[in-house]
XYZ file of C-alpha atoms in Angstrom:
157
model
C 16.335 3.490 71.417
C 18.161 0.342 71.419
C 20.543 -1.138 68.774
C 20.833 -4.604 67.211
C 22.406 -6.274 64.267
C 20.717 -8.971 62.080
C 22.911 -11.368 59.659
C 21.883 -13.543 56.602
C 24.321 -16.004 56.239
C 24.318 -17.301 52.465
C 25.992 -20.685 51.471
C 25.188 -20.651 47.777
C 21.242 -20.042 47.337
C 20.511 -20.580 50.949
C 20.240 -18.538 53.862
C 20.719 -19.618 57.514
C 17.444 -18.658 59.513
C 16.491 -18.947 62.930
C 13.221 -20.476 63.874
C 12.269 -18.075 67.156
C 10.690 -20.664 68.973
C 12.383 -21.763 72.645
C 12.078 -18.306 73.928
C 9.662 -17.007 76.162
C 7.726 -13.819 75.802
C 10.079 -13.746 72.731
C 8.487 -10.585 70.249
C 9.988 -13.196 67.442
C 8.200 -16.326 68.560
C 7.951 -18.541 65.707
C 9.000 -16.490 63.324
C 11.851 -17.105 60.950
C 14.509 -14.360 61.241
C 18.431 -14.220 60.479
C 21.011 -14.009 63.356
C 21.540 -11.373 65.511
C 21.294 -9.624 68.313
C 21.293 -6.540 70.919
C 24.750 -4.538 71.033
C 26.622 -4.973 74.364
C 28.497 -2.210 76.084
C 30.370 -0.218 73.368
C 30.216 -2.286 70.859
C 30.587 -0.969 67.312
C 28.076 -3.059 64.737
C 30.348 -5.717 63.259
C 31.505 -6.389 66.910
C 27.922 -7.288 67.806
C 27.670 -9.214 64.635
C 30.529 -11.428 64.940
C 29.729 -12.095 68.805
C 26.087 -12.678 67.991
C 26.721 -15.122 64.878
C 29.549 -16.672 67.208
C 26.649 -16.983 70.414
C 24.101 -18.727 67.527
C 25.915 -20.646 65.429
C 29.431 -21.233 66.133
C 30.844 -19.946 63.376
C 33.509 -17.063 62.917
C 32.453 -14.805 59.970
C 35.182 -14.269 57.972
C 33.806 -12.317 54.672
C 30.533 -10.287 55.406
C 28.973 -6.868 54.452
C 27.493 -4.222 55.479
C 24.299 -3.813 53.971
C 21.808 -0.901 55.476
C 20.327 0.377 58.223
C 16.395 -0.605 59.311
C 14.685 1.524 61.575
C 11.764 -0.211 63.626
C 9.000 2.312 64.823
C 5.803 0.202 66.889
C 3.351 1.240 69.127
C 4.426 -1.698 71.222
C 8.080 -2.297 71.184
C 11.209 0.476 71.783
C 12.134 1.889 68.838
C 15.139 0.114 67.109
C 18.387 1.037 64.759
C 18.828 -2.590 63.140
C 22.534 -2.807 61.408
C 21.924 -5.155 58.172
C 24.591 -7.872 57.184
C 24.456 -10.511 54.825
C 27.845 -12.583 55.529
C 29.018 -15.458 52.886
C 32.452 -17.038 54.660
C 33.331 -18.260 57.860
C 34.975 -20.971 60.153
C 33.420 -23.416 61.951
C 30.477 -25.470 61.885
C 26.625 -25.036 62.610
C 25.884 -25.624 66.404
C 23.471 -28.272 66.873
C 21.296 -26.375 69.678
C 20.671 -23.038 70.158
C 19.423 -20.993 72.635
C 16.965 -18.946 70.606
C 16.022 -21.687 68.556
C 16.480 -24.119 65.593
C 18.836 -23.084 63.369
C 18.156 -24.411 59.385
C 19.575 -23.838 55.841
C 16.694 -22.706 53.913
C 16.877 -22.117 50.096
C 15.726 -18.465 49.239
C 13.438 -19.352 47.481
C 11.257 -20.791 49.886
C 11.661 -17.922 52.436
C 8.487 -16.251 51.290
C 6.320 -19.554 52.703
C 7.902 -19.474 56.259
C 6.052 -16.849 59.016
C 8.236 -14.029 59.123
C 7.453 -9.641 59.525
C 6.033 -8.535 56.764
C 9.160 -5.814 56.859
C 11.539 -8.490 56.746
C 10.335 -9.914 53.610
C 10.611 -6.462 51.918
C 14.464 -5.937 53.099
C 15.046 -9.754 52.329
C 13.832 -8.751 48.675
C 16.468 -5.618 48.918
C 19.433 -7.901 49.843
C 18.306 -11.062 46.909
C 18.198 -7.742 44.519
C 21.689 -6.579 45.556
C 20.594 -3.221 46.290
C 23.038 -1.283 47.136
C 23.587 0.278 51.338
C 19.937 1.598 52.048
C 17.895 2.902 54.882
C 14.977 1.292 55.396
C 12.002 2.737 58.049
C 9.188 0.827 59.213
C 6.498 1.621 61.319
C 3.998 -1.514 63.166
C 1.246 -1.407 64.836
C 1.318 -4.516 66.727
C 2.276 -6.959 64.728
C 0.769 -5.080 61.496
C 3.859 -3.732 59.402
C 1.362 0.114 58.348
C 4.650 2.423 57.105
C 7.479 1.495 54.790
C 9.977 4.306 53.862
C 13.044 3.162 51.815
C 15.598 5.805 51.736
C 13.229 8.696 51.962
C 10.781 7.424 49.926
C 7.427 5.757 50.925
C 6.554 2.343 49.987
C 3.121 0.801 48.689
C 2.155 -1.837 50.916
């Protein structure tokens, strides 16, 4: 079981999103996803946050939150604790490259257009709602999101 965090970082009614697609054999190729990334060592979440945001973008979070947990179940992949942040302050300025791929203020509501997991569009809808801290399972097979389960109870799909 392996741990990661993802981050949506807001400026106003835009997110920062990561178009996956310099990567190789990258599980997120060209997909658009928020920042993040694998915890290191013992790193607590918001240590892996602000080292991951820092890695991407270049930019120190300086006001973010907390906002659920996402398990990630798949007959393909390990399974995966995701730590949920949505961040709206920070120093610094947007790299111009990076590694994973091209970073890009998007306005939210476009987000639904761009190719992303169909389980990231439902806990995208859960942070634009302001739902409070959930849990959020979600069970693939291959790349086809078949189980939702938000905080105990199961979604329609």
């Amino acid at each position: 079981m392996r741990n990661t965090t993802l981050c949506y970082i807001e400026r106003g009614q835009q997110y920062l999103m990561l178009h996956r697609v310099k990567k190789e054999n990258d599980l997120n190729h060209d997909k658009w996803v928020g920042i993040g990334g694998k915890f290191e060592g013992n790193e607590t979440p918001d240590e892996c946050l602000l080292r991951e945001a820092y890695e991407e973008t270049g930019l120190t979070l300086t006001e973010y939150q907390y906002r659920g947990i996402v398990t990630f179940v798949s007959d393909r992949w390990e399974t995966e604790y995701m730590h949920l942040f949505t961040a709206t302050e920070w120093t610094g300025r947007v790299r111009e490259d990076c590694d994973e791929g091209v970073l890009e203020w998007i306005h939210k509501d476009r987000l639904a257009a761009l190719p992303q997991w169909a389980g990231d569009r439902i806990f995208l809808d859960l942070l634009r709602q302001g739902a409070p801290f959930f849990s959020l399972k979600l069970r693939y097979q291959g790349e086809m999101l078949v189980y939702a389960c938000l905080n105990g109870k199961e979604l329609t799909l």
